[in-house]
């Protein structure tokens, strides 16, 4: 099938808008993707649409064209809103289009914390300048800014902005509790936040602003994706985690993370080899060859047991890694000297 074999691309986009009939939009979207032989994931809700799809270059450019001419998105979505990277239909196992309550799963009713209350959007250039300023002030120990990564720990582990605060959380739905538990940390701070493509910041910044403790909240428009297009060798180091079978895309050669077993520099994820577990693991080729292919010793042992047991029983997706990590980490706030500038 020639359409699949050529190098295609993967698109990432979102659009907040009022959707009167999500079911209808969902059916249309599914038919469109099937027609263009696109695979991927699309979330539809009354608050908009969020998707990542892969296919041939011909198919993805047609997709963009159709999306831009869809009356619902007409004056909101533009060409710039589609982030693209090399890939294709093979980057996803299948096509999933569904209706959800939120287009990004933060777990807070959009009626309570709306994307309409977001922080101030900064272009990649503006964000770059802000980070530059932040890093130079921080090196002199006098910054009132927090550079906040609002992604999950396994994403920030393999790539992040220098000097960032990256919460050790497993899901974006833990982000609100992270903010609640660490309000003291954000008090009177300027917060620069970023995520993969910009969408988590839309809700995350709105949530942080709703707490009314920060001085200002800024967010990177278009996310790391757009930043790397302009600054492939800027302040973002390491790989960019993506939610498809590629796991990561690369813009610089830095390796920031290590093999879980031997500590050698390594940043290529594989799924834990234990059947019941869906966690990602960093294990280098030589450790893999030794059979160290699970995310932790508990899983490694379970795997051996499972193989020798009648396949009737399923084990719960819970292991040492998950149990040892606090669901929501509490950051240590050093006692600041009273602010002389006040």
Short mmCIF file of C-alpha atoms in Angstrom, two decimals:
data_model
loop_
_atom_site.label_atom_id
_atom_site.label_comp_id
_atom_site.label_asym_id
_atom_site.label_seq_id
_atom_site.Cartn_x
_atom_site.Cartn_y
_atom_site.Cartn_z
CA UNK A 1 0.00 0.00 0.00
CA UNK A 2 2.01 2.97 -1.29
CA UNK A 3 0.23 5.54 0.82
CA UNK A 4 1.74 4.05 4.00
CA UNK A 5 5.25 3.23 2.94
CA UNK A 6 6.39 6.76 2.12
CA UNK A 7 7.56 9.00 4.92
CA UNK A 8 4.55 10.86 6.17
CA UNK A 9 3.94 12.97 9.21
CA UNK A 10 2.23 13.17 12.55
CA UNK A 11 0.08 16.21 13.33
CA UNK A 12 -0.73 17.53 16.78
CA UNK A 13 -3.38 20.22 17.29
CA UNK A 14 -6.25 21.41 19.46
CA UNK A 15 -9.00 23.95 19.18
CA UNK A 16 -11.17 25.33 21.96
CA UNK A 17 -14.57 26.35 20.65
CA UNK A 18 -18.24 25.79 21.38
CA UNK A 19 -19.40 22.44 20.02
CA UNK A 20 -23.20 22.16 20.13
CA UNK A 21 -23.29 18.52 18.97
CA UNK A 22 -20.12 16.62 19.97
CA UNK A 23 -21.51 13.26 18.75
CA UNK A 24 -22.03 14.66 15.28
CA UNK A 25 -18.55 16.23 15.19
CA UNK A 26 -17.12 12.92 16.39
CA UNK A 27 -18.80 10.94 13.59
CA UNK A 28 -17.64 13.48 10.98
CA UNK A 29 -14.10 13.40 12.34
CA UNK A 30 -13.98 9.61 12.30
CA UNK A 31 -15.22 9.44 8.71
CA UNK A 32 -12.69 12.09 7.64
CA UNK A 33 -9.75 10.23 9.21
CA UNK A 34 -10.85 6.87 7.79
CA UNK A 35 -11.23 8.40 4.34
CA UNK A 36 -7.68 9.77 4.49
CA UNK A 37 -6.25 6.54 6.01
CA UNK A 38 -5.15 8.44 9.11
CA UNK A 39 -4.52 6.73 12.43
CA UNK A 40 -4.26 8.37 15.84
CA UNK A 41 -6.33 9.75 18.69
CA UNK A 42 -8.94 12.50 18.62
CA UNK A 43 -10.88 13.78 21.63
CA UNK A 44 -14.08 15.72 21.03
CA UNK A 45 -16.03 17.58 23.72
CA UNK A 46 -18.49 20.42 24.01
CA UNK A 47 -15.44 22.64 24.65
CA UNK A 48 -13.61 21.72 21.41
CA UNK A 49 -11.32 19.16 19.81
CA UNK A 50 -7.83 17.80 20.53
CA UNK A 51 -6.06 15.41 18.21
CA UNK A 52 -2.89 13.76 17.06
CA UNK A 53 -3.05 11.89 13.76
CA UNK A 54 -0.56 10.26 11.41
CA UNK A 55 -0.56 9.51 7.70
CA UNK A 56 1.04 10.35 4.37
CA UNK A 57 2.02 13.97 3.63
CA UNK A 58 -0.79 14.13 1.07
CA UNK A 59 -3.30 12.92 3.64
CA UNK A 60 -2.15 15.21 6.45
CA UNK A 61 -2.19 18.32 4.27
CA UNK A 62 -5.69 17.46 3.05
CA UNK A 63 -6.71 16.93 6.65
CA UNK A 64 -5.48 20.40 7.62
CA UNK A 65 -7.27 21.92 4.64
CA UNK A 66 -10.58 20.29 5.57
CA UNK A 67 -10.19 21.19 9.27
CA UNK A 68 -9.57 24.84 8.41
CA UNK A 69 -12.66 24.99 6.24
CA UNK A 70 -14.92 23.31 8.83
CA UNK A 71 -17.35 26.09 9.90
CA UNK A 72 -16.96 25.21 13.60
CA UNK A 73 -13.26 26.05 13.62
CA UNK A 74 -13.26 28.59 10.84
CA UNK A 75 -12.04 31.74 12.56
CA UNK A 76 -10.31 30.06 15.49
CA UNK A 77 -8.05 27.39 14.05
CA UNK A 78 -5.23 28.35 11.69
CA UNK A 79 -2.41 26.61 9.82
CA UNK A 80 0.01 27.61 12.60
CA UNK A 81 -1.99 25.58 15.13
CA UNK A 82 -0.93 22.31 13.54
CA UNK A 83 2.41 21.05 14.84
CA UNK A 84 3.99 18.45 12.60
CA UNK A 85 6.82 15.95 12.88
CA UNK A 86 8.15 13.16 10.67
CA UNK A 87 6.19 9.92 11.07
CA UNK A 88 3.09 8.45 9.51
CA UNK A 89 0.13 6.13 10.06
CA UNK A 90 2.49 3.49 11.47
CA UNK A 91 3.08 5.65 14.55
CA UNK A 92 -0.31 4.66 16.01
CA UNK A 93 -1.83 1.19 16.44
CA UNK A 94 -5.24 2.36 15.21
CA UNK A 95 -7.69 5.25 15.00
CA UNK A 96 -9.62 6.30 18.08
CA UNK A 97 -12.13 9.12 17.99
CA UNK A 98 -14.38 9.67 20.99
CA UNK A 99 -16.51 12.13 22.89
CA UNK A 100 -15.22 13.20 26.31
CA UNK A 101 -16.04 15.75 28.97
CA UNK A 102 -12.70 17.55 28.54
CA UNK A 103 -10.42 17.66 25.53
CA UNK A 104 -7.43 17.37 27.85
CA UNK A 105 -8.00 15.15 30.91
CA UNK A 106 -7.36 17.39 33.91
CA UNK A 107 -10.31 15.97 35.82
CA UNK A 108 -11.91 19.32 36.59
CA UNK A 109 -15.23 20.31 35.10
CA UNK A 110 -14.62 22.81 32.27
CA UNK A 111 -17.54 24.84 33.66
CA UNK A 112 -15.63 25.32 36.91
CA UNK A 113 -12.17 26.10 35.49
CA UNK A 114 -12.43 27.24 31.92
CA UNK A 115 -9.75 27.52 29.25
CA UNK A 116 -11.06 31.06 28.84
CA UNK A 117 -9.21 32.09 32.01
CA UNK A 118 -5.72 31.16 30.79
CA UNK A 119 -2.37 32.76 31.44
CA UNK A 120 -0.64 35.13 29.03
CA UNK A 121 0.48 33.35 25.86
CA UNK A 122 4.09 33.90 24.85
CA UNK A 123 5.51 33.18 21.40
CA UNK A 124 8.57 30.89 21.26
CA UNK A 125 10.78 33.99 20.88
CA UNK A 126 9.22 35.74 23.89
CA UNK A 127 9.41 32.56 25.95
CA UNK A 128 13.07 32.08 24.95
CA UNK A 129 13.90 35.58 26.19
CA UNK A 130 12.01 34.99 29.44
CA UNK A 131 13.87 31.73 30.09
CA UNK A 132 17.17 33.41 29.29
CA UNK A 133 16.43 36.15 31.81
CA UNK A 134 15.21 33.64 34.38
CA UNK A 135 18.35 31.51 34.08
CA UNK A 136 20.69 34.47 34.48
CA UNK A 137 18.79 35.74 37.54
CA UNK A 138 18.55 32.26 39.05
CA UNK A 139 22.31 31.80 38.74
CA UNK A 140 22.68 34.87 40.96
CA UNK A 141 20.12 33.40 43.34
CA UNK A 142 17.61 36.18 42.88
CA UNK A 143 14.71 34.95 40.81
CA UNK A 144 11.04 35.46 41.56
CA UNK A 145 10.12 33.19 38.66
CA UNK A 146 9.22 29.51 38.43
CA UNK A 147 9.69 27.71 35.14
CA UNK A 148 7.02 25.03 35.43
CA UNK A 149 6.79 21.87 33.34
CA UNK A 150 3.18 20.73 33.50
CA UNK A 151 3.76 17.33 31.92
CA UNK A 152 4.16 13.94 33.63
CA UNK A 153 7.41 12.75 35.21
CA UNK A 154 8.18 10.25 32.43
CA UNK A 155 7.95 13.06 29.89
CA UNK A 156 10.12 15.62 31.69
CA UNK A 157 12.62 12.91 32.64
CA UNK A 158 13.92 12.55 29.06
CA UNK A 159 13.78 16.23 28.11
CA UNK A 160 13.00 19.59 29.72
CA UNK A 161 13.90 23.25 29.90
CA UNK A 162 17.02 24.01 31.88
CA UNK A 163 16.25 25.12 35.42
CA UNK A 164 12.63 23.96 35.35
CA UNK A 165 10.48 22.62 38.15
CA UNK A 166 9.09 19.30 36.89
CA UNK A 167 6.41 17.79 39.17
CA UNK A 168 6.84 14.09 39.87
CA UNK A 169 3.29 13.26 38.79
CA UNK A 170 2.04 10.35 36.72
CA UNK A 171 -1.06 11.93 35.18
CA UNK A 172 -2.20 15.42 34.28
CA UNK A 173 -5.28 14.82 36.44
CA UNK A 174 -2.93 15.00 39.47
CA UNK A 175 -1.77 18.48 38.45
CA UNK A 176 -4.58 20.35 40.28
CA UNK A 177 -3.76 18.56 43.56
CA UNK A 178 -0.09 19.29 42.96
CA UNK A 179 -0.94 22.99 42.76
CA UNK A 180 -3.17 22.77 45.86
CA UNK A 181 -0.53 20.96 47.92
CA UNK A 182 2.19 23.39 46.87
CA UNK A 183 0.41 26.76 46.92
CA UNK A 184 3.10 28.25 49.15
CA UNK A 185 5.64 27.59 46.40
CA UNK A 186 3.74 29.69 43.87
CA UNK A 187 3.02 32.60 46.18
CA UNK A 188 3.90 35.97 44.57
CA UNK A 189 5.83 34.20 41.81
CA UNK A 190 5.86 34.80 38.11
CA UNK A 191 5.16 31.41 36.58
CA UNK A 192 6.37 30.44 33.11
CA UNK A 193 4.67 27.20 32.19
CA UNK A 194 5.04 24.88 29.25
CA UNK A 195 3.89 21.50 27.92
CA UNK A 196 4.17 19.49 24.70
CA UNK A 197 1.82 21.33 22.35
CA UNK A 198 0.27 24.01 24.53
CA UNK A 199 -3.02 22.39 25.48
CA UNK A 200 -2.25 21.30 29.03
CA UNK A 201 -1.14 24.87 29.78
CA UNK A 202 -4.53 26.16 28.64
CA UNK A 203 -6.24 24.39 31.52
CA UNK A 204 -3.26 24.21 33.88
CA UNK A 205 -2.65 27.96 33.79
CA UNK A 206 -6.37 28.61 34.28
CA UNK A 207 -6.33 26.36 37.33
CA UNK A 208 -3.25 28.04 38.78
CA UNK A 209 -4.75 31.49 38.15
CA UNK A 210 -7.98 30.45 39.87
CA UNK A 211 -5.98 30.09 43.10
CA UNK A 212 -5.04 33.79 42.96
CA UNK A 213 -1.58 33.39 44.52
CA UNK A 214 0.78 34.03 41.61
CA UNK A 215 1.99 37.40 40.51
CA UNK A 216 1.61 36.43 36.84
CA UNK A 217 1.14 33.27 34.82
CA UNK A 218 2.64 32.93 31.35
CA UNK A 219 2.51 29.97 29.00
CA UNK A 220 4.41 28.85 25.93
CA UNK A 221 2.14 29.11 22.90
CA UNK A 222 2.34 26.00 20.72
CA UNK A 223 4.30 24.22 23.42
CA UNK A 224 7.78 22.69 23.21
CA UNK A 225 6.88 21.54 19.71
CA UNK A 226 6.75 25.09 18.34
CA UNK A 227 9.69 26.21 20.48
CA UNK A 228 11.94 23.52 18.98
CA UNK A 229 11.01 24.58 15.45
CA UNK A 230 12.54 27.98 16.21
CA UNK A 231 15.22 27.00 18.73
CA UNK A 232 16.30 23.40 18.08
CA UNK A 233 19.39 24.08 20.17
CA UNK A 234 17.85 26.45 22.70
CA UNK A 235 17.09 26.04 26.39
CA UNK A 236 15.06 22.86 25.92
CA UNK A 237 17.46 19.96 26.27
CA UNK A 238 16.96 16.28 25.53
CA UNK A 239 14.11 14.63 23.68
CA UNK A 240 10.46 15.59 23.37
CA UNK A 241 8.12 12.86 24.60
CA UNK A 242 5.20 12.18 22.26
CA UNK A 243 2.12 10.04 22.87
CA UNK A 244 2.51 7.59 19.99
CA UNK A 245 4.65 4.59 19.15
CA UNK A 246 7.74 6.76 18.60
CA UNK A 247 7.74 7.84 22.29
CA UNK A 248 10.16 10.68 21.58
CA UNK A 249 11.35 13.08 18.92
CA UNK A 250 14.80 14.52 18.91
CA UNK A 251 16.13 18.04 18.30
CA UNK A 252 19.47 17.97 20.10
CA UNK A 253 21.83 15.17 21.03
CA UNK A 254 21.68 15.62 24.82
CA UNK A 255 20.71 12.57 26.86
CA UNK A 256 19.38 13.65 30.24
CA UNK A 257 18.14 10.39 31.71
CA UNK A 258 19.69 7.10 32.72
CA UNK A 259 19.08 3.36 32.49
CA UNK A 260 16.92 2.22 35.39
CA UNK A 261 19.24 -0.68 36.13
CA UNK A 262 22.87 0.34 35.53
CA UNK A 263 22.68 4.13 35.47
CA UNK A 264 24.31 4.58 32.08
CA UNK A 265 22.95 7.51 30.03
CA UNK A 266 19.85 6.29 28.18
CA UNK A 267 16.61 7.93 27.05
CA UNK A 268 14.75 5.47 24.83
CA UNK A 269 11.59 4.14 26.40
CA UNK A 270 10.14 0.68 26.02
CA UNK A 271 6.97 -0.68 27.61
CA UNK A 272 7.54 -2.77 30.74
CA UNK A 273 7.80 -6.38 29.57
CA UNK A 274 5.35 -7.59 32.23
CA UNK A 275 2.00 -8.13 30.49
CA UNK A 276 -0.23 -6.53 33.12
CA UNK A 277 1.86 -3.35 33.36
CA UNK A 278 1.58 -0.37 31.03
CA UNK A 279 4.46 1.65 32.45
CA UNK A 280 7.42 2.85 30.43
CA UNK A 281 10.91 1.83 31.34
CA UNK A 282 14.37 3.12 30.50
CA UNK A 283 16.57 0.07 30.17
CA UNK A 284 19.72 0.11 28.03
CA UNK A 285 20.58 -2.58 25.45
CA UNK A 286 23.08 -4.37 27.67
CA UNK A 287 20.62 -4.57 30.58
CA UNK A 288 17.89 -5.73 28.21
CA UNK A 289 20.20 -8.48 27.04
CA UNK A 290 20.55 -9.58 30.65
CA UNK A 291 16.77 -9.91 30.77
CA UNK A 292 16.17 -6.69 32.72
CA UNK A 293 13.13 -5.61 30.75
CA UNK A 294 10.51 -4.76 33.38
CA UNK A 295 9.96 -1.40 35.06
CA UNK A 296 10.92 -2.73 38.51
CA UNK A 297 11.87 -5.96 40.33
CA UNK A 298 8.25 -6.58 41.37
CA UNK A 299 7.16 -6.58 37.73
CA UNK A 300 10.15 -8.66 36.70
CA UNK A 301 9.09 -11.32 39.21
CA UNK A 302 5.41 -11.10 38.34
CA UNK A 303 6.33 -11.64 34.73
CA UNK A 304 8.01 -14.93 35.58
CA UNK A 305 5.01 -16.01 37.68
CA UNK A 306 2.49 -14.98 35.05
CA UNK A 307 4.22 -16.98 32.34
CA UNK A 308 4.01 -20.10 34.49
CA UNK A 309 0.41 -19.57 35.63
CA UNK A 310 -2.85 -20.46 33.95
CA UNK A 311 -3.83 -17.37 32.00
CA UNK A 312 -7.13 -16.92 33.78
CA UNK A 313 -5.99 -14.48 36.42
CA UNK A 314 -5.12 -10.92 35.65
CA UNK A 315 -2.91 -8.91 37.94
CA UNK A 316 -3.72 -5.39 38.95
CA UNK A 317 -1.76 -2.63 37.23
CA UNK A 318 0.09 -1.73 40.38
CA UNK A 319 3.73 -2.22 41.19
CA UNK A 320 6.61 -0.99 43.27
CA UNK A 321 7.17 2.03 41.01
CA UNK A 322 3.64 3.26 41.51
CA UNK A 323 3.47 2.42 45.20
CA UNK A 324 6.73 4.12 46.12
CA UNK A 325 5.88 7.38 44.41
CA UNK A 326 3.72 9.78 46.39
CA UNK A 327 0.69 10.55 44.26
CA UNK A 328 1.29 14.24 44.69
CA UNK A 329 4.76 15.35 45.77
CA UNK A 330 5.14 18.27 48.16
CA UNK A 331 8.00 20.57 47.21
CA UNK A 332 10.29 21.95 49.86
CA UNK A 333 10.02 25.74 50.05
CA UNK A 334 13.07 27.41 51.56
CA UNK A 335 12.30 30.22 53.98
CA UNK A 336 12.83 33.32 51.92
CA UNK A 337 14.17 36.48 53.45
CA UNK A 338 11.43 39.15 53.57
CA UNK A 339 11.22 40.76 50.14
CA UNK A 340 13.07 44.05 50.40
CA UNK A 341 11.40 45.38 47.27
CA UNK A 342 7.97 45.50 48.88
#
